[in-house]
Short mmCIF file of C-alpha atoms in Angstrom, two decimals:
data_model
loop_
_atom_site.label_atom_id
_atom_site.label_comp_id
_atom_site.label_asym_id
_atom_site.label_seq_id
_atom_site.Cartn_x
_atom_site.Cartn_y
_atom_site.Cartn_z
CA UNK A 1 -1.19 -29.12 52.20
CA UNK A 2 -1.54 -32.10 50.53
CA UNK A 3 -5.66 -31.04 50.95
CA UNK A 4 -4.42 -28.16 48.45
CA UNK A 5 -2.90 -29.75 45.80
CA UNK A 6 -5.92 -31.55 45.54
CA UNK A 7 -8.13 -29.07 44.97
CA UNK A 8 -5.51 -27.10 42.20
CA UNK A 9 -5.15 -30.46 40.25
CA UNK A 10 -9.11 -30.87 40.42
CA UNK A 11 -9.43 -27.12 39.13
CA UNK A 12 -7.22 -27.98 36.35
CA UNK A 13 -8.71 -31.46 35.61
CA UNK A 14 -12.35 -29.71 35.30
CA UNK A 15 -11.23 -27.24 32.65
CA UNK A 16 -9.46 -30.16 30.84
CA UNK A 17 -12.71 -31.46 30.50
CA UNK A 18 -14.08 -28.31 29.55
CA UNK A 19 -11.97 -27.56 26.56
CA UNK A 20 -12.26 -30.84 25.51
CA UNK A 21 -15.72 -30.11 25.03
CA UNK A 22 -14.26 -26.68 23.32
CA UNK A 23 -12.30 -28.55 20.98
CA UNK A 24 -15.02 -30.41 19.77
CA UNK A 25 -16.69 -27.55 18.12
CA UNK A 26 -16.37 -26.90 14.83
CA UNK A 27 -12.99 -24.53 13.95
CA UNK A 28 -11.18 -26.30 16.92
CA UNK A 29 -7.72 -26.93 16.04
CA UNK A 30 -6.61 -27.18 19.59
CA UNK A 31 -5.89 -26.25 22.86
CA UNK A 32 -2.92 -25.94 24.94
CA UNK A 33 -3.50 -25.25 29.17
CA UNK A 34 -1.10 -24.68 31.27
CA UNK A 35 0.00 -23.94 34.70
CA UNK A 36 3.28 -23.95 37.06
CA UNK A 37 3.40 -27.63 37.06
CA UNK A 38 1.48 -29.06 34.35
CA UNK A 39 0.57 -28.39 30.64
CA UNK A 40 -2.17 -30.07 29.02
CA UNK A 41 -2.14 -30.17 24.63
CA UNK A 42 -4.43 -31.46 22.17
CA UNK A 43 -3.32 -30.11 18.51
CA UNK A 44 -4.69 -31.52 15.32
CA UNK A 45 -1.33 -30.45 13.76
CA UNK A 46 1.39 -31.40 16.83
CA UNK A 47 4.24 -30.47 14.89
CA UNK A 48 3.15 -26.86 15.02
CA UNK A 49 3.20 -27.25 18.76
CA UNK A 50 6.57 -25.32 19.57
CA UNK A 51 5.36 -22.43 17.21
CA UNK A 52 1.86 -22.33 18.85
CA UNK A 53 3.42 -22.45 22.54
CA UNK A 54 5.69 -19.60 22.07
CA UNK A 55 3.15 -17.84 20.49
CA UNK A 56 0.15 -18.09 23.71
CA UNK A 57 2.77 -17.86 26.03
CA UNK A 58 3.96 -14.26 24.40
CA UNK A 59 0.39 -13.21 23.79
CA UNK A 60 -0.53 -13.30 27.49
CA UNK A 61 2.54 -11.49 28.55
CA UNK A 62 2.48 -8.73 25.66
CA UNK A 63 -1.38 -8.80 26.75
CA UNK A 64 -0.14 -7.99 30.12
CA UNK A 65 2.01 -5.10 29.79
CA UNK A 66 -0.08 -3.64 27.36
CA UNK A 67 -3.38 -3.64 29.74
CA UNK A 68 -0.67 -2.05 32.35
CA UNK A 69 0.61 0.48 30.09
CA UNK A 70 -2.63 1.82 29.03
CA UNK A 71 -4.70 0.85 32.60
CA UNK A 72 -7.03 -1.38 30.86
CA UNK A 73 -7.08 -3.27 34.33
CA UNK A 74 -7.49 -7.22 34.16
CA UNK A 75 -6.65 -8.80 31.10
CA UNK A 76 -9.86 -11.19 30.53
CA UNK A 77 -8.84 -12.34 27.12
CA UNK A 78 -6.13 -11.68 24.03
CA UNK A 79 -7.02 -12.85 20.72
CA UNK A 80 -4.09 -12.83 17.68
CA UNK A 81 -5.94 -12.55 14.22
CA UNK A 82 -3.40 -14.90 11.98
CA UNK A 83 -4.28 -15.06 8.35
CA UNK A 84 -5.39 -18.85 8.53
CA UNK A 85 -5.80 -19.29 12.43
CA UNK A 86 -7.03 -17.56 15.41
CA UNK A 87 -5.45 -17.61 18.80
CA UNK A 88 -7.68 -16.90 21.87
CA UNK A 89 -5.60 -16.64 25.50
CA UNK A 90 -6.83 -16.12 28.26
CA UNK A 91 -6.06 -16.88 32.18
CA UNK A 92 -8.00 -18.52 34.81
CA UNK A 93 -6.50 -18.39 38.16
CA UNK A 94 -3.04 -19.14 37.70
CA UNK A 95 -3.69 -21.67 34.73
CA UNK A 96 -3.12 -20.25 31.07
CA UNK A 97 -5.09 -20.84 28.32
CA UNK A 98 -5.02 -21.11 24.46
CA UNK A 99 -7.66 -22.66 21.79
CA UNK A 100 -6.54 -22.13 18.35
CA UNK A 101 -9.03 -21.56 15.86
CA UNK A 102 -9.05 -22.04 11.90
CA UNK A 103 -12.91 -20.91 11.25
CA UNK A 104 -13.10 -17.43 11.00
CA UNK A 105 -17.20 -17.88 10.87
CA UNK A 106 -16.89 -20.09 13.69
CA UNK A 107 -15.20 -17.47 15.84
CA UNK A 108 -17.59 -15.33 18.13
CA UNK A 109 -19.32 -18.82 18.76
CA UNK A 110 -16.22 -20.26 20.29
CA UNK A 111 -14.89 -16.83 22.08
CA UNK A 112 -18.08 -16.55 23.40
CA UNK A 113 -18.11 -20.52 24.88
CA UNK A 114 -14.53 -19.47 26.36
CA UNK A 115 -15.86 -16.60 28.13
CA UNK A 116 -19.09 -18.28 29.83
CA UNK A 117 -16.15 -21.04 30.83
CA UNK A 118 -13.82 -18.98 32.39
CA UNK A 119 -16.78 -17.50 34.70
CA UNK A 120 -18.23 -20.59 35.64
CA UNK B 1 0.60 15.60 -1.21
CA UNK B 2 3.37 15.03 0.74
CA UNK B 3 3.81 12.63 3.86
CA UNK B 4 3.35 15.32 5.86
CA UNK B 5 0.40 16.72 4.85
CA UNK B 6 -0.72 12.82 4.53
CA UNK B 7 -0.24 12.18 8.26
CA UNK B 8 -1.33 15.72 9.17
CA UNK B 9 -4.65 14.89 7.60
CA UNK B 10 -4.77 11.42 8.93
CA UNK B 11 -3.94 12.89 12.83
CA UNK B 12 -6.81 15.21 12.00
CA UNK B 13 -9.24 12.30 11.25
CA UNK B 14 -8.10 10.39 14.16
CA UNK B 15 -8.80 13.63 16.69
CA UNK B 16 -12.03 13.97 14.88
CA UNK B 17 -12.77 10.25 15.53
CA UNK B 18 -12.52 10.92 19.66
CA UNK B 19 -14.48 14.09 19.35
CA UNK B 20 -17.36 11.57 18.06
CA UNK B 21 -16.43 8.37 20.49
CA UNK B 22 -15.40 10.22 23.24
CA UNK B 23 -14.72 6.35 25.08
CA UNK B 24 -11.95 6.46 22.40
CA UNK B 25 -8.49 7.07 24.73
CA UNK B 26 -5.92 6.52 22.08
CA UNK B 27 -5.75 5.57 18.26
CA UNK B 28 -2.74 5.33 16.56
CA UNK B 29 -1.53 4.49 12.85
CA UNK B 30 1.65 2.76 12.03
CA UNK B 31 2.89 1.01 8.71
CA UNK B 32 4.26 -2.72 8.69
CA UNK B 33 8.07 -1.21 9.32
CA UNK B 34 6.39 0.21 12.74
CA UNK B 35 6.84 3.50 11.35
CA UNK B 36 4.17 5.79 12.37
CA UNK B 37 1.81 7.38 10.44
CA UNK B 38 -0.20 8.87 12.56
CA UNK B 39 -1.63 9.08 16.32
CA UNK B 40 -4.01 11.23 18.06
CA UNK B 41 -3.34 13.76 20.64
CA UNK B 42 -3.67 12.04 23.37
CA UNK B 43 -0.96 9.25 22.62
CA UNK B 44 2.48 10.19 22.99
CA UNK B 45 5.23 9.21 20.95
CA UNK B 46 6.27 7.39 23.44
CA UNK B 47 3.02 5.47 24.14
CA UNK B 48 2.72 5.22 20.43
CA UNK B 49 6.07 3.12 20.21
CA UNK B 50 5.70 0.79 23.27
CA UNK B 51 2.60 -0.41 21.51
CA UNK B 52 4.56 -0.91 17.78
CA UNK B 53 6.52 -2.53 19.53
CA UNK B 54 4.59 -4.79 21.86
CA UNK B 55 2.97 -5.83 18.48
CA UNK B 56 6.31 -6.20 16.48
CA UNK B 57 6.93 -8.89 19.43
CA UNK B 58 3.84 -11.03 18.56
CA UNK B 59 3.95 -10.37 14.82
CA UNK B 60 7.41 -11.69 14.62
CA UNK B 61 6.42 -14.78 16.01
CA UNK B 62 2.82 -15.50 13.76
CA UNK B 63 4.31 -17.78 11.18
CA UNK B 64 2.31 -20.45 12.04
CA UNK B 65 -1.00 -18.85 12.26
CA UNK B 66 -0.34 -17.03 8.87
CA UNK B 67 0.67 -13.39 8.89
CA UNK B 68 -0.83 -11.20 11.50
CA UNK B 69 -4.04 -9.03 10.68
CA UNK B 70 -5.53 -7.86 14.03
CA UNK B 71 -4.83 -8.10 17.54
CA UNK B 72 -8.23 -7.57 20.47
CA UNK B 73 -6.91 -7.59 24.17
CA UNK B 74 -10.14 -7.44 25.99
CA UNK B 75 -9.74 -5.87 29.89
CA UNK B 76 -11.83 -5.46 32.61
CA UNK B 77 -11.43 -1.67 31.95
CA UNK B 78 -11.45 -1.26 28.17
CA UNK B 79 -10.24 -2.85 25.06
CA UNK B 80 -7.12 -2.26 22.34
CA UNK B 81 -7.99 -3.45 19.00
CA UNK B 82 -5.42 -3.40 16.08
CA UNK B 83 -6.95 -3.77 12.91
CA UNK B 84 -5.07 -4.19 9.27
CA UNK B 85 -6.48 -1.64 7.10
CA UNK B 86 -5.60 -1.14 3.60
CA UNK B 87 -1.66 -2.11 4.28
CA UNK B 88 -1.54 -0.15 7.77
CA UNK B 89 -2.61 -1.03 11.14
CA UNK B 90 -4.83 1.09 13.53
CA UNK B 91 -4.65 1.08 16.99
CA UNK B 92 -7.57 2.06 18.93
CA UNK B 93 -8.06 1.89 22.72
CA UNK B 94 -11.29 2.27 24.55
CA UNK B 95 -13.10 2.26 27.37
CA UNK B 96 -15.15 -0.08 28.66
CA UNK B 97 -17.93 2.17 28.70
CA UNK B 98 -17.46 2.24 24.64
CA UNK B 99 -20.15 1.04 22.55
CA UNK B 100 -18.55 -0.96 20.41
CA UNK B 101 -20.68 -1.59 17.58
CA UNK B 102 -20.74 1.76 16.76
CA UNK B 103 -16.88 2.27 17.42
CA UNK B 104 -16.41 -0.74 15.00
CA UNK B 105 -18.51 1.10 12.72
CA UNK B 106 -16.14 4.04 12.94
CA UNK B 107 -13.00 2.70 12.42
CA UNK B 108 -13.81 0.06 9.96
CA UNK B 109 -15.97 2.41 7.81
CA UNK B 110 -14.44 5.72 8.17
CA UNK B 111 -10.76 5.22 8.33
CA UNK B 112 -10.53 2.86 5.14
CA UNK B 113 -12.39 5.47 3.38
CA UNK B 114 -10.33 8.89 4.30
CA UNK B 115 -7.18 6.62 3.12
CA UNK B 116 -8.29 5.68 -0.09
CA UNK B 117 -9.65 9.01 -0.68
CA UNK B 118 -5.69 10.42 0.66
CA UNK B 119 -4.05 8.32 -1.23
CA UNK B 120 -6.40 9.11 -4.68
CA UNK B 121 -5.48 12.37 -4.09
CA UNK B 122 -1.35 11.69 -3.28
CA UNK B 123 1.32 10.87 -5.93
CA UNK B 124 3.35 8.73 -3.59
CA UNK B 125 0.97 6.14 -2.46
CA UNK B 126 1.68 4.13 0.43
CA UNK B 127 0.02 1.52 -1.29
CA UNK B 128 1.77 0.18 -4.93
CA UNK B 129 -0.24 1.17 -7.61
CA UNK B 130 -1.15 -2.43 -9.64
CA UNK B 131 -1.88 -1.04 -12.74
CA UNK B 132 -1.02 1.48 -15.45
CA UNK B 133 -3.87 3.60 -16.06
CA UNK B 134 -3.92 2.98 -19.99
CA UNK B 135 -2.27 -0.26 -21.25
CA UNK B 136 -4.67 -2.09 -18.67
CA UNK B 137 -7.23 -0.47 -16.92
CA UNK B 138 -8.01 0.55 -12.93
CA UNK B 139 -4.37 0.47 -10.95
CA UNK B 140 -6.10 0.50 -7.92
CA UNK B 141 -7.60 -1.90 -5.38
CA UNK B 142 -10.75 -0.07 -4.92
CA UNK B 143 -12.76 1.20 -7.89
CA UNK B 144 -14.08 4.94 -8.58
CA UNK B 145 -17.34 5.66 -9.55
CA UNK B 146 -17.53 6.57 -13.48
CA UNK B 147 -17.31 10.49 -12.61
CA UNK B 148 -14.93 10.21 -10.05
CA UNK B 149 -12.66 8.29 -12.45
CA UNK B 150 -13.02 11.05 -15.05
CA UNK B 151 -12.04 14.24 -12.01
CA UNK B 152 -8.67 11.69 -11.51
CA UNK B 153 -8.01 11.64 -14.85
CA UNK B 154 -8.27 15.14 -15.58
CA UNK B 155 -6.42 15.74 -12.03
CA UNK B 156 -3.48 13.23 -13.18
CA UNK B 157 -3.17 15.53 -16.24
CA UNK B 158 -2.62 18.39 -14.90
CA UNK B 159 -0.23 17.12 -11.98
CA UNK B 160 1.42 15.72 -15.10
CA UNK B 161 2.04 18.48 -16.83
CA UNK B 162 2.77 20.51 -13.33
CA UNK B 163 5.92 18.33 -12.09
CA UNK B 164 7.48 16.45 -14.27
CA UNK B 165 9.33 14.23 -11.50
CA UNK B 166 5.85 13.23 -11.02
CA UNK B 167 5.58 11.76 -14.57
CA UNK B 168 8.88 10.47 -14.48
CA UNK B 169 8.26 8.16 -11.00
CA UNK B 170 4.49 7.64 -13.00
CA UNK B 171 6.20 6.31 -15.55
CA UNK B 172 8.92 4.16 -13.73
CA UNK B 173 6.61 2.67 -11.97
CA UNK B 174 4.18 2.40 -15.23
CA UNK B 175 7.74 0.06 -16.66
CA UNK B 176 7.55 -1.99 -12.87
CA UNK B 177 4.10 -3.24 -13.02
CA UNK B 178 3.29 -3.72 -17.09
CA UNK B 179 2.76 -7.23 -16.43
CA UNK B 180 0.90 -7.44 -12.85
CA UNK B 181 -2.84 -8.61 -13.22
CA UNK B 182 -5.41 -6.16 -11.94
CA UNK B 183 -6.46 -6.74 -8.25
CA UNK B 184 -10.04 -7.38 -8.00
CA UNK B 185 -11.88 -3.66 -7.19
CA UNK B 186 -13.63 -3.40 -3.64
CA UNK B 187 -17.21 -1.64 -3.63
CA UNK B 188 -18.60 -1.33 -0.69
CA UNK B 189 -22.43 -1.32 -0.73
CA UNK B 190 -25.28 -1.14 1.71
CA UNK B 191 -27.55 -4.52 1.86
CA UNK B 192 -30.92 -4.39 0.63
CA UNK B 193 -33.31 -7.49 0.80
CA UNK B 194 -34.16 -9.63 -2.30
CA UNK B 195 -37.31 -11.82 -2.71
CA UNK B 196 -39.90 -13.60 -3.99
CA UNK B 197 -40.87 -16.81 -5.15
CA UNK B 198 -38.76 -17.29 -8.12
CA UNK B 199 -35.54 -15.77 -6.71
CA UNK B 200 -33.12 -17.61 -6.08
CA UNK B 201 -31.18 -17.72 -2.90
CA UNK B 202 -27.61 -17.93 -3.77
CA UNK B 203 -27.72 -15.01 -6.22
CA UNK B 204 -27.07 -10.97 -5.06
CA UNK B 205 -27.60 -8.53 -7.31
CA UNK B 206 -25.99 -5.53 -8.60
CA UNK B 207 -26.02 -2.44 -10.24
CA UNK B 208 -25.90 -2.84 -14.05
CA UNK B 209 -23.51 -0.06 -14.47
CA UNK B 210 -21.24 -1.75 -11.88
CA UNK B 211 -21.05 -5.26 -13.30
CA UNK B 212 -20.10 -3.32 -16.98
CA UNK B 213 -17.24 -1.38 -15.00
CA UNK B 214 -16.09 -4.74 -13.83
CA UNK B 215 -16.08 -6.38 -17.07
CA UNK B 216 -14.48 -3.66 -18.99
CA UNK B 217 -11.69 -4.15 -16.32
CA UNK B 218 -11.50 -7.41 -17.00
CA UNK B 219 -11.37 -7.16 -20.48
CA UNK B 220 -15.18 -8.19 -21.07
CA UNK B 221 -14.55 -11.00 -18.48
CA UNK B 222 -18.41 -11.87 -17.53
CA UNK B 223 -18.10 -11.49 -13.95
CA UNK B 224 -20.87 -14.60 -12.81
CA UNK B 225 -19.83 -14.51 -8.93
CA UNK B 226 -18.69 -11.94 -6.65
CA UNK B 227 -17.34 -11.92 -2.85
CA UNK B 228 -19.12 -10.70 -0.38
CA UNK B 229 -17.64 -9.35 3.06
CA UNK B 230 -19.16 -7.99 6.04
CA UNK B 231 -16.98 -5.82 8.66
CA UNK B 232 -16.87 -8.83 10.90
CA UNK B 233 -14.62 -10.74 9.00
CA UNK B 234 -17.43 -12.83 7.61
CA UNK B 235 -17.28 -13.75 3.79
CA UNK B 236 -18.97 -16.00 0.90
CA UNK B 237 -18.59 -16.33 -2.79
CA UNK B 238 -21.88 -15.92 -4.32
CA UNK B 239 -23.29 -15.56 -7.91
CA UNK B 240 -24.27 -11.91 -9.21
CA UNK B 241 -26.64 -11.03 -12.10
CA UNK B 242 -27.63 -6.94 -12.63
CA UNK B 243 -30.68 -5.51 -10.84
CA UNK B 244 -34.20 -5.81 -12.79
CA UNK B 245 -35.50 -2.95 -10.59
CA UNK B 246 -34.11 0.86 -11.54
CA UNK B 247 -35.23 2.24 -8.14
CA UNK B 248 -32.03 0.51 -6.50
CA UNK B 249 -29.62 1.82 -9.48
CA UNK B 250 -26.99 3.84 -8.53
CA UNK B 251 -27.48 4.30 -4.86
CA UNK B 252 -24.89 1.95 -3.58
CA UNK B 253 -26.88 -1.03 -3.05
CA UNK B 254 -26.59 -4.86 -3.44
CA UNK B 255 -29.63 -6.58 -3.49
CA UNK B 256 -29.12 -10.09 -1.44
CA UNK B 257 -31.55 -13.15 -0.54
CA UNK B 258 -32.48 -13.61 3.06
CA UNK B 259 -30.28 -17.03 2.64
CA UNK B 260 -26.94 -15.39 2.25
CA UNK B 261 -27.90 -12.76 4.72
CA UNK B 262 -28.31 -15.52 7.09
CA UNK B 263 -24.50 -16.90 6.20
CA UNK B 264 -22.72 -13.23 6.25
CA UNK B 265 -25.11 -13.01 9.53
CA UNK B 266 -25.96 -9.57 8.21
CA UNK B 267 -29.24 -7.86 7.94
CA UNK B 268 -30.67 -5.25 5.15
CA UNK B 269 -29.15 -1.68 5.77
CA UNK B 270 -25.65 -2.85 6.54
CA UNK B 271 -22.39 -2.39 5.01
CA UNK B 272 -20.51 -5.06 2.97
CA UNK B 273 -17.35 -5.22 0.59
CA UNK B 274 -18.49 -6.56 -2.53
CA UNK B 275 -15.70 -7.63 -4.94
CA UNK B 276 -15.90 -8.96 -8.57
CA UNK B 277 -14.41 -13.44 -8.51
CA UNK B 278 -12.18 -13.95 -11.53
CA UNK B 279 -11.44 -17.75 -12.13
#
């Protein structure tokens, strides 16, 4: 049991680390992970971190019953297109995941360094 | 034109857009209220307003990440994409086995087009007009081509004289806006490559007549820089002179230096917005 735990808080250590990496790019204005138990934030801004929570948090779930209602299958990733900043969800396992982006030409860059993480 | 005919013509473009991407399962049009303009045949009303609403949910909730201008929920077996097009948002779903270049070509190209060119042709735009047509010129975003400008004019006449309510709501809204500065017009123009020794790389160029369109607009404004966007969101501020070469007059084209090709990460033959800076 205890064996368990250990491996889930590893798992979520390791992509701590990654998005660390993540938010040092260039556009990075943060990241928020979270699972059950834990939640993990780095914001430039942290008073926008209420507004930002809600807002990953709904985009995952809204993600969700879209890809149900029109059988899209899994959902790998949900990006919200804000005027001044991008959000990019997406879920590994059980942990959920949100990088916030304010460089539009910085964008495909990032989504794609997401995507390669959430495989590896 | 009426809204009916509007959305009639829009669900027609729609169905015409899944005869040519048949990976295309829905699409779907629907104004900032969430009421819908249009959707294709295969998405039910139903379908239609479970997705409004779905985005209503997020959009609400955007203030902090400015105001909401596309949604992409990428799934193992397909994508939805809602894109902000001229004051409306499109909905299109596909499947994974969509290419999606040349989907993204479809819907970013085509649909813009067919509703400027509906609401040209409507007297109830969806869209405000900016502009009175004579005290200050061009109420719209988008400019016409000289000819084109002339078959409104002479088309306005006529509806004119036709309905008077017309000319009444023309004129109301002629009062409303007497004072609103022109939006900046939005070509869009196909990329061509510019070079040489003595060129230099952080200048485009354009078509003569288009510049003089620009600064007539402007009240003889010398438009020195223009924006330049590609249809993946990528933009730069650039300056603009008129084309030396008349081969590349009047076919649509702006001329652009392998150095700002690089930035827009665009290559010759594509499609950009081009759109006259005023300081």
């Amino acid at each position: 049991m205890s064996e368990a735990v250990a491996v889930e808080e590893s798992e979520v250590d390791s992509l701590r680390q990654d998005l660390e990496k993540v938010k040092e790019l260039d556009g990075v204005v943060g990241y928020i992970l979270r699972d059950s138990s834990t939640a993990m934030i780095n914001l430039d801004d942290p008073k926008k971190l209420v507004d930002y929570a809600i807002l990953s948090s709904l985009a995952l779930e809204v993600g969700d019953t879209l890809a149900k209602r029109l059988e899209l299958g899994d959902v790998r990733d949900i990006t919200l297109k804000g005027r001044d900043t991008k959000v990019v969800s997406l879920t590994r396992n059980e942990t959920k995941i949100s990088v916030f982006i304010d460089k539009e030409d910085e964008y495909e860059k990032i989504l794609s360094k997401l995507r390669s993480l959430r495989r590896s | 034109m009426n809204d009916e005919v509007y959305s009639f013509a829009l669900k027609n473009t729609l169905d015409e857009i899944q005869n040519i991407c048949p990976e295309m399962k829905n699409s779907l049009v629907f104004k900032e209220d969430g009421s819908i303009i249009a959707r294709d045949e295969n998405t039910s009303e139903d379908l239609a307003a479970q997705i409004i609403e779905s985005f209503n949910t997020i959009s609400d909730k955007t203030d902090a990440i400015g105001s909401i201008e596309g949604i992409t929920l990428d799934c193992s077996k397909g994508e939805l994409q809602v894109l902000f097009i001229n004051e409306l948002y499109m909905v299109t779903v596909t499947t994974e086995k969509a290419d999606k270049n040349y989907v993204d070509t479809v819907t970013r190209v085509l649909v813009p087009t067919i509703l400027r060119l509906l609401e040209k042709i409507r007297p109830a735009p969806l869209k405000r007009r900016s502009l009175p047509k004579t005290k200050t010129p061009i109420p719209e975003d988008d400019v016409l081509e000289e000819d084109e400008l002339e078959e409104d004019t002479e088309e306005e006449s006529e509806e004119d004289t036709k309905d008077p309510r017309a000319k009444e709501d023309f004129d109301d809204e002629e009062a409303d806006n007497e004072d609103i500065i022109p939006e900046p017009p939005v070509h869009q123009l196909i990329v061509e490559n510019l070079g040489g020794l003595l060129v230099p790389s952080d200048t485009v160029r354009m078509d003569t007549e288009t510049l003089s369109q620009w600064e007539r607009l402007f009240e003889d404004v010398k438009i020195e820089e223009v924006n330049v966007e590609t249809f993946n969101g990528k933009s730069t501020r650039c300056k603009v002179k008129p084309m030396k070469d008349s081969k590349y007059e009047g076919k649509g084209i702006i001329r652009m230096p392998e150095k700002i090709q690089n930035i827009l990460q665009i290559r010759k033959s594509e499609l950009v917005r081009v759109k006259p800076v005023i300081d």
